[in-house]
Amino acid sequence: MRTRLLTVLLALITAILVIPGPAATADEQGGESLHGRILHPENRDQGVEGIVITVHDGEDEVGAATTDSDGMWEVGLPGPGTYRVVVDQESVPSEFVLREGIIVDGETEVEVEANDQRPLIVALMSPGQAESEEESASPSEEETEDTPAAGDESIETNVDSGSSFGERVIQLTASGLLFGLVIAVSAIGLSLIFGTTKLINFAHGDLVTFGAMIALLFSTGAAGMGNSLLALFAGLGGAVLIGGFLENRLSRTVLLVAQGVSILLGIVLATVLGVLGDAVGWSVPLWLAAVVAVVMGAVLGGSMERYIWRPLRHRNVAMIQMFIVSIGLALVLRHVVLVLFGAGRERYAGFQLQEMVRIGPVEMPPRDLVVMVVAIVVLVGVACLLQFTRIGKAMRAVSDNRDLAESSGIDVDRVTLYVWGLGGGLAALGGVLYGLNQVVEYEMGFRLLLMMFAAVILGGLGTAYGAMVGGLAVGLVAMLSTLWFPSQLMQAWALALMILMLLIRPQGLLGRRERVG
Amino acid sequence: MDILSILAESTRSAIGPIAAIYALAAIGLNFHFGYTGLLNFGQVGFMLVGAYGVGVSVAVLGLPLLVGFGVGLLCALVMALLLGIPTLRLRADYLAITTIAAAEVLRLVYRAGFAEPLTGGVYGLQNLASDFRSINPFDGGERYGFGALSYSGNNLWVLVVTWTLVLLMVGVSWLLMHSPWGRVIKGIREDEDAVRSLGKNVFAYKMQALVLGGMAGALSGCMLAVYQAAIQPDQFKPQVTFFLWVILLLGGAGRVFGPVLGAMVFWFLMNFTEGLLQGLGSIGLLPFLETTDYGAIQLAFVGLLLVLLIVFRPQGLIGDRKEMLINVK
Amino acid sequence: MSSDDVKDGVGSGVGGDDRMVGAEPVPGSAKSDPILVADGVRRSFGGLTAVDVEHLEVQRGTITALIGPNGAGKSTLFNLLTGFDRVDRGRWTFDGTAINGRSGHRVARAGMVRTFQLTKALTRMTVLDNMLLGAQGQFGERMAGAFLRSVWKGQERENTRRAMELLERFKLVDKRDDMAGSLSGGQRKLLEMARSLMTDPSMIMLDEPMAGVNPALVQSLLGHITSLRDEGKTVLFVEHDMDVIMGISDWIVVLAQGRVIAEGRPSDIRSNQEVIDAYLGAQEETAVAGGSDDD
């Protein structure tokens, strides 16, 4: 292997030395330039037109540009060096002022390297805008990175900072409960999956994103892509069901063929529907779209278990390596979602501007109320499932002690499949609820994943009830921290709580001491 | 589509400054995971504190660059201690969760509005490299090299210094791992209870490894700051850590040269896929995709590579498969 | 089958029983020269009390066996005494110094080294490296010291010499450059015992040293254990095989439901009705269940 590698490398190096420098010219075509986009401070999807930017080398002006209707500008430069960039303050629309930061008094100095096409951030703000408010338009210099649409990464608290302390406490407690319920719904699966398979599923956050995106897709109009996805998942779901229920009744070959046929049919149907495209367009109300999302989430979870995790477990792949596989899957899932649905930040239509409802001292829009009610109903439902049904008891038994459960005759593989299905469905639902409360975008799940980690560690890894308790605690701590601290730090406080718990009681609130061994 | 020029460009980046910077950080991860078995999913956090150590010292406080490096390394030391004390006594998965969370929290804190006087918030910090360039023996505007392999003077200077640091760290890891200290570290990777029963303070050794690897990560962050001359918090997203994992597993975890080879091959592949996607796109072979999707496809490809490596070649390019198979854990 | 290894304990001049002179065969009895003295050691999991030992002394220079039915708390007691688990309460002294509350590595440094029920060979390291890991006070094991090769080279050479001697004695010298993971189960047990001797302990705690060992190797393992005693080391071991226990032990401690229910010479234990009820009755169940102790 090593010699083969070496030969290939040598051949490659020789080849490159022979080519007379095409690459060098390739990246010199652009030469040096400065560019950027000036955004409307309140509506970050909109640019500001007509702002004049000049670039000076010493006292000489070397170039100038005016922003176009999207706010874009670019100035070509004569070569590498240090330049002085001046933003003409006269040209800035009177309702805005330049935000002081890199730009001071409308000027800044920039170093430009050879072949550097450098972005430069010029930001506007409304004159009265508080300095502490979040800024937008985070730059991304890396060629390999996808440009994030906006930099606002904190979670909205929906609380007016003007009201009195007591009112804010009550209002934030309500928001915290809401946030905590969403975390709890999403995190149950994470905790149960850990309990049954000892796997920390780093892809769980992306199951959340997936659910939110699917609901968005079907509530706003599913044409080609929606139908294709639906067909694909129907095929996958069919295969998982065949695998799960007919395992002991059919021979191995028939089983494999049946699963293969199911998946193949799904793919064929998906292609046909994809080609038909918008001809079969339809959309459903959000609640129905949420149901579709939950079902598809369950199918996704189940098929990950059936076709990835179970084979890996049977190959005795070490736990640490499983973690890495789940990280790989998370990357794949997140970026497939990104390709399919784009990087935009969206909200579910029709639920944005709602009249606030007053319940006692708490004020919230009806959508948040619905989110809370749905979450509570689902949590109670899951608790009943775990407590009273046969499959629920089996899940808890496997979660408690996999070997013992196996030796007492429980079909551990099937229970694990159910756990993944349940976990995937709940994560998708969590995504819809989170999306209703906040915004839908491709990294939302990863951000929620960190909160879910905090929740499950707080409550006790591997216990479903621990995830619920931990979720609520994390939600409340995160929201209430904004009473005293900047809102950008609310996630940091939740994670600090997690670290504190690891120091005091690593097994979590409801965990048992031996688990951390 | 010119396949040769894509190959040439890929090779250029395989030995370029970015590959060297990632190799440095991956050497740190090799200390953590490859030798000691610590699951650090937050290596980017160490890079971030290193980069901002330089950034804040140079751009805000006006201190010399070397002091900035010192500050960056010191920050990494503190961060390793803070992470290690609660988690190193617990099972491996707790460290994994804590590190990934801590790195993300750091990014959020550094980009937050209240930190802006020091960190520049979302805009980051600029003009960090003038000290470094003032001692550049090459001419900054000139191009050096031959054929396809040419770099601007400034980049060549970064490249030389970073690869030198990489070689230095490779030397350090070789010396350490071929000493009784390294033997204890490897023992901990295999079974920490056994090592403890032989009278070794496992916690202290794990902490030393965490600190050492973290410092390598911080050093890589410092060089990143110098190379780019500017840093923004959002370039320290968790996927950087995942790149490092791919690099380590690609090259071979627990091998002295694993991270170095891994970094070179990884950046070769990254640039090759990018060139290929753009090439295919430009001749109309990718009708369903827009150019903005290429980055996402590349990252999905990184994820897939991670999965396939673990499943089919866990020992990486230069690892010993037999040694991997003995592992019964 | 190296029975020539087996040194005859009786033939060494001191009668087996003489080592326990003055000790009464009752639970918690005092010994003339105890190396380990434990008082009120208690550990419970959830509501279940796993270990509750009022008083226990181990005589220096003897082989003491710890027996008891499944779930009697033998391994838990081992873990507690060696600092691998934390007690709820209790204190114990080793060689006159209190070592309760010390973590595992500090107990080992005090001279009380243990092995594990499931052998912990460091599989991806060579046999020789496994051995060298046992040596104490290595300068090169300090991080800064690691760079000063010339300083630790001499020590390393000396440790290697000692390791080779031990490997020779345990018949592993041909395997010194093999990965420990490639050894058979019995060889791993031998390696683990040899490795623990590298720490130069005064007391060795062996957790089921015969479990899963090929019968052909049992004799040689027994020989090694008795020769340890004859060198003046104290051995405390957990075992299931009654023939083994009766054959080599100077003293036997019987544990049931976490308590010491009997102590004595093999002859005392054989005739103790309580032991027969509590242990031998359970022994039959053990035989049905498969016989491993995993408390």
PDB file of N, CA, C and O in Angstrom, chain A residues 129-162:
ATOM      1  N   GLN A 129     -30.271  53.038  17.253  1.00  0.00           N
ATOM      2  CA  GLN A 129     -30.120  51.628  17.571  1.00  0.00           C
ATOM      3  C   GLN A 129     -29.120  51.379  18.706  1.00  0.00           C
ATOM      4  O   GLN A 129     -28.037  51.924  18.730  1.00  0.00           O
ATOM      5  N   ALA A 130     -29.532  50.556  19.638  1.00  0.00           N
ATOM      6  CA  ALA A 130     -28.651  50.283  20.782  1.00  0.00           C
ATOM      7  C   ALA A 130     -27.396  49.564  20.326  1.00  0.00           C
ATOM      8  O   ALA A 130     -27.429  48.714  19.449  1.00  0.00           O
ATOM      9  N   GLU A 131     -26.315  49.893  20.953  1.00  0.00           N
ATOM     10  CA  GLU A 131     -25.015  49.339  20.559  1.00  0.00           C
ATOM     11  C   GLU A 131     -24.957  47.833  20.782  1.00  0.00           C
ATOM     12  O   GLU A 131     -24.267  47.107  20.090  1.00  0.00           O
ATOM     13  N   SER A 132     -25.701  47.368  21.782  1.00  0.00           N
ATOM     14  CA  SER A 132     -25.566  45.947  22.145  1.00  0.00           C
ATOM     15  C   SER A 132     -26.329  45.034  21.195  1.00  0.00           C
ATOM     16  O   SER A 132     -26.205  43.827  21.278  1.00  0.00           O
ATOM     17  N   GLU A 133     -27.102  45.628  20.288  1.00  0.00           N
ATOM     18  CA  GLU A 133     -27.909  44.751  19.463  1.00  0.00           C
ATOM     19  C   GLU A 133     -27.082  43.931  18.497  1.00  0.00           C
ATOM     20  O   GLU A 133     -26.002  44.312  18.089  1.00  0.00           O
ATOM     21  N   GLU A 134     -27.642  42.805  18.122  1.00  0.00           N
ATOM     22  CA  GLU A 134     -26.915  41.879  17.256  1.00  0.00           C
ATOM     23  C   GLU A 134     -26.611  42.487  15.894  1.00  0.00           C
ATOM     24  O   GLU A 134     -27.396  43.247  15.349  1.00  0.00           O
ATOM     25  N   GLU A 135     -25.507  42.138  15.375  1.00  0.00           N
ATOM     26  CA  GLU A 135     -25.146  42.609  14.047  1.00  0.00           C
ATOM     27  C   GLU A 135     -25.363  41.508  13.022  1.00  0.00           C
ATOM     28  O   GLU A 135     -25.426  40.330  13.335  1.00  0.00           O
ATOM     29  N   SER A 136     -25.448  41.923  11.812  1.00  0.00           N
ATOM     30  CA  SER A 136     -25.697  40.930  10.773  1.00  0.00           C
ATOM     31  C   SER A 136     -24.475  40.802   9.886  1.00  0.00           C
ATOM     32  O   SER A 136     -23.419  41.330  10.156  1.00  0.00           O
ATOM     33  N   ALA A 137     -24.688  40.085   8.833  1.00  0.00           N
ATOM     34  CA  ALA A 137     -23.699  40.027   7.763  1.00  0.00           C
ATOM     35  C   ALA A 137     -22.316  39.625   8.242  1.00  0.00           C
ATOM     36  O   ALA A 137     -21.370  40.369   8.182  1.00  0.00           O
ATOM     37  N   SER A 138     -22.246  38.424   8.770  1.00  0.00           N
ATOM     38  CA  SER A 138     -20.921  37.952   9.154  1.00  0.00           C
ATOM     39  C   SER A 138     -20.184  37.553   7.887  1.00  0.00           C
ATOM     40  O   SER A 138     -20.741  36.931   7.000  1.00  0.00           O
ATOM     41  N   PRO A 139     -18.937  37.936   7.806  1.00  0.00           N
ATOM     42  CA  PRO A 139     -18.180  37.618   6.604  1.00  0.00           C
ATOM     43  C   PRO A 139     -17.621  36.208   6.668  1.00  0.00           C
ATOM     44  O   PRO A 139     -17.494  35.639   7.725  1.00  0.00           O
ATOM     45  N   SER A 140     -17.332  35.680   5.547  1.00  0.00           N
ATOM     46  CA  SER A 140     -16.715  34.359   5.533  1.00  0.00           C
ATOM     47  C   SER A 140     -15.650  34.353   4.471  1.00  0.00           C
ATOM     48  O   SER A 140     -15.938  34.416   3.294  1.00  0.00           O
ATOM     49  N   GLU A 141     -14.422  34.342   4.879  1.00  0.00           N
ATOM     50  CA  GLU A 141     -13.332  34.421   3.924  1.00  0.00           C
ATOM     51  C   GLU A 141     -12.973  33.078   3.329  1.00  0.00           C
ATOM     52  O   GLU A 141     -12.399  33.008   2.266  1.00  0.00           O
ATOM     53  N   GLU A 142     -13.290  32.019   4.092  1.00  0.00           N
ATOM     54  CA  GLU A 142     -12.835  30.714   3.644  1.00  0.00           C
ATOM     55  C   GLU A 142     -13.533  30.309   2.355  1.00  0.00           C
ATOM     56  O   GLU A 142     -14.741  30.364   2.260  1.00  0.00           O
ATOM     57  N   GLU A 143     -12.736  29.856   1.430  1.00  0.00           N
ATOM     58  CA  GLU A 143     -13.342  29.446   0.166  1.00  0.00           C
ATOM     59  C   GLU A 143     -14.195  28.206   0.352  1.00  0.00           C
ATOM     60  O   GLU A 143     -15.156  27.993  -0.336  1.00  0.00           O
ATOM     61  N   THR A 144     -13.777  27.389   1.330  1.00  0.00           N
ATOM     62  CA  THR A 144     -14.455  26.107   1.484  1.00  0.00           C
ATOM     63  C   THR A 144     -15.748  26.245   2.253  1.00  0.00           C
ATOM     64  O   THR A 144     -16.556  25.346   2.262  1.00  0.00           O
ATOM     65  N   GLU A 145     -15.931  27.368   2.880  1.00  0.00           N
ATOM     66  CA  GLU A 145     -17.123  27.470   3.721  1.00  0.00           C
ATOM     67  C   GLU A 145     -18.262  28.102   2.979  1.00  0.00           C
ATOM     68  O   GLU A 145     -18.092  29.031   2.201  1.00  0.00           O
ATOM     69  N   ASP A 146     -19.423  27.593   3.249  1.00  0.00           N
ATOM     70  CA  ASP A 146     -20.607  28.195   2.700  1.00  0.00           C
ATOM     71  C   ASP A 146     -20.876  29.477   3.457  1.00  0.00           C
ATOM     72  O   ASP A 146     -20.717  29.558   4.655  1.00  0.00           O
ATOM     73  N   THR A 147     -21.272  30.481   2.754  1.00  0.00           N
ATOM     74  CA  THR A 147     -21.468  31.753   3.421  1.00  0.00           C
ATOM     75  C   THR A 147     -22.753  31.730   4.235  1.00  0.00           C
ATOM     76  O   THR A 147     -23.815  31.468   3.695  1.00  0.00           O
ATOM     77  N   PRO A 148     -22.664  31.961   5.509  1.00  0.00           N
ATOM     78  CA  PRO A 148     -23.902  31.991   6.285  1.00  0.00           C
ATOM     79  C   PRO A 148     -24.729  33.214   5.899  1.00  0.00           C
ATOM     80  O   PRO A 148     -24.192  34.270   5.599  1.00  0.00           O
ATOM     81  N   ALA A 149     -26.016  33.023   5.899  1.00  0.00           N
ATOM     82  CA  ALA A 149     -26.885  34.089   5.428  1.00  0.00           C
ATOM     83  C   ALA A 149     -26.875  35.269   6.375  1.00  0.00           C
ATOM     84  O   ALA A 149     -26.907  36.414   5.960  1.00  0.00           O
ATOM     85  N   ALA A 150     -26.832  34.975   7.642  1.00  0.00           N
ATOM     86  CA  ALA A 150     -26.833  36.071   8.590  1.00  0.00           C
ATOM     87  C   ALA A 150     -26.150  35.620   9.853  1.00  0.00           C
ATOM     88  O   ALA A 150     -26.014  34.452  10.131  1.00  0.00           O
ATOM     89  N   GLY A 151     -25.718  36.573  10.628  1.00  0.00           N
ATOM     90  CA  GLY A 151     -24.926  36.216  11.775  1.00  0.00           C
ATOM     91  C   GLY A 151     -25.700  36.120  13.068  1.00  0.00           C
ATOM     92  O   GLY A 151     -25.149  35.856  14.106  1.00  0.00           O
ATOM     93  N   ASP A 152     -26.988  36.339  13.021  1.00  0.00           N
ATOM     94  CA  ASP A 152     -27.748  36.368  14.259  1.00  0.00           C
ATOM     95  C   ASP A 152     -27.888  34.950  14.790  1.00  0.00           C
ATOM     96  O   ASP A 152     -28.657  34.157  14.299  1.00  0.00           O
ATOM     97  N   GLU A 153     -27.134  34.623  15.818  1.00  0.00           N
ATOM     98  CA  GLU A 153     -27.168  33.263  16.293  1.00  0.00           C
ATOM     99  C   GLU A 153     -27.810  33.132  17.667  1.00  0.00           C
ATOM    100  O   GLU A 153     -27.856  32.065  18.240  1.00  0.00           O
ATOM    101  N   SER A 154     -28.249  34.212  18.223  1.00  0.00           N
ATOM    102  CA  SER A 154     -28.867  34.065  19.535  1.00  0.00           C
ATOM    103  C   SER A 154     -30.327  33.695  19.336  1.00  0.00           C
ATOM    104  O   SER A 154     -30.876  33.782  18.248  1.00  0.00           O
ATOM    105  N   ILE A 155     -30.941  33.283  20.406  1.00  0.00           N
ATOM    106  CA  ILE A 155     -32.324  32.848  20.329  1.00  0.00           C
ATOM    107  C   ILE A 155     -33.206  33.995  20.798  1.00  0.00           C
ATOM    108  O   ILE A 155     -32.905  34.665  21.784  1.00  0.00           O
ATOM    109  N   GLU A 156     -34.274  34.189  20.073  1.00  0.00           N
ATOM    110  CA  GLU A 156     -35.136  35.313  20.438  1.00  0.00           C
ATOM    111  C   GLU A 156     -35.851  35.031  21.745  1.00  0.00           C
ATOM    112  O   GLU A 156     -36.305  33.926  21.992  1.00  0.00           O
ATOM    113  N   THR A 157     -35.917  36.039  22.568  1.00  0.00           N
ATOM    114  CA  THR A 157     -36.584  35.831  23.845  1.00  0.00           C
ATOM    115  C   THR A 157     -38.010  36.355  23.852  1.00  0.00           C
ATOM    116  O   THR A 157     -38.778  36.070  24.755  1.00  0.00           O
ATOM    117  N   ASN A 158     -38.365  37.112  22.834  1.00  0.00           N
ATOM    118  CA  ASN A 158     -39.712  37.679  22.742  1.00  0.00           C
ATOM    119  C   ASN A 158     -40.080  38.533  23.942  1.00  0.00           C
ATOM    120  O   ASN A 158     -41.219  38.601  24.340  1.00  0.00           O
ATOM    121  N   VAL A 159     -39.091  39.079  24.587  1.00  0.00           N
ATOM    122  CA  VAL A 159     -39.424  39.864  25.764  1.00  0.00           C
ATOM    123  C   VAL A 159     -38.944  41.290  25.573  1.00  0.00           C
ATOM    124  O   VAL A 159     -37.799  41.538  25.230  1.00  0.00           O
ATOM    125  N   ASP A 160     -39.852  42.192  25.799  1.00  0.00           N
ATOM    126  CA  ASP A 160     -39.545  43.599  25.685  1.00  0.00           C
ATOM    127  C   ASP A 160     -38.695  44.008  26.886  1.00  0.00           C
ATOM    128  O   ASP A 160     -39.079  43.803  28.041  1.00  0.00           O
ATOM    129  N   SER A 161     -37.551  44.559  26.613  1.00  0.00           N
ATOM    130  CA  SER A 161     -36.660  44.876  27.724  1.00  0.00           C
ATOM    131  C   SER A 161     -37.146  46.095  28.502  1.00  0.00           C
ATOM    132  O   SER A 161     -36.579  46.446  29.521  1.00  0.00           O
ATOM    133  N   GLY A 162     -38.188  46.727  28.011  1.00  0.00           N
ATOM    134  CA  GLY A 162     -38.658  47.928  28.676  1.00  0.00           C
ATOM    135  C   GLY A 162     -39.496  47.672  29.925  1.00  0.00           C
ATOM    136  O   GLY A 162     -39.592  48.528  30.799  1.00  0.00           O
TER     137      GLY A 162
END
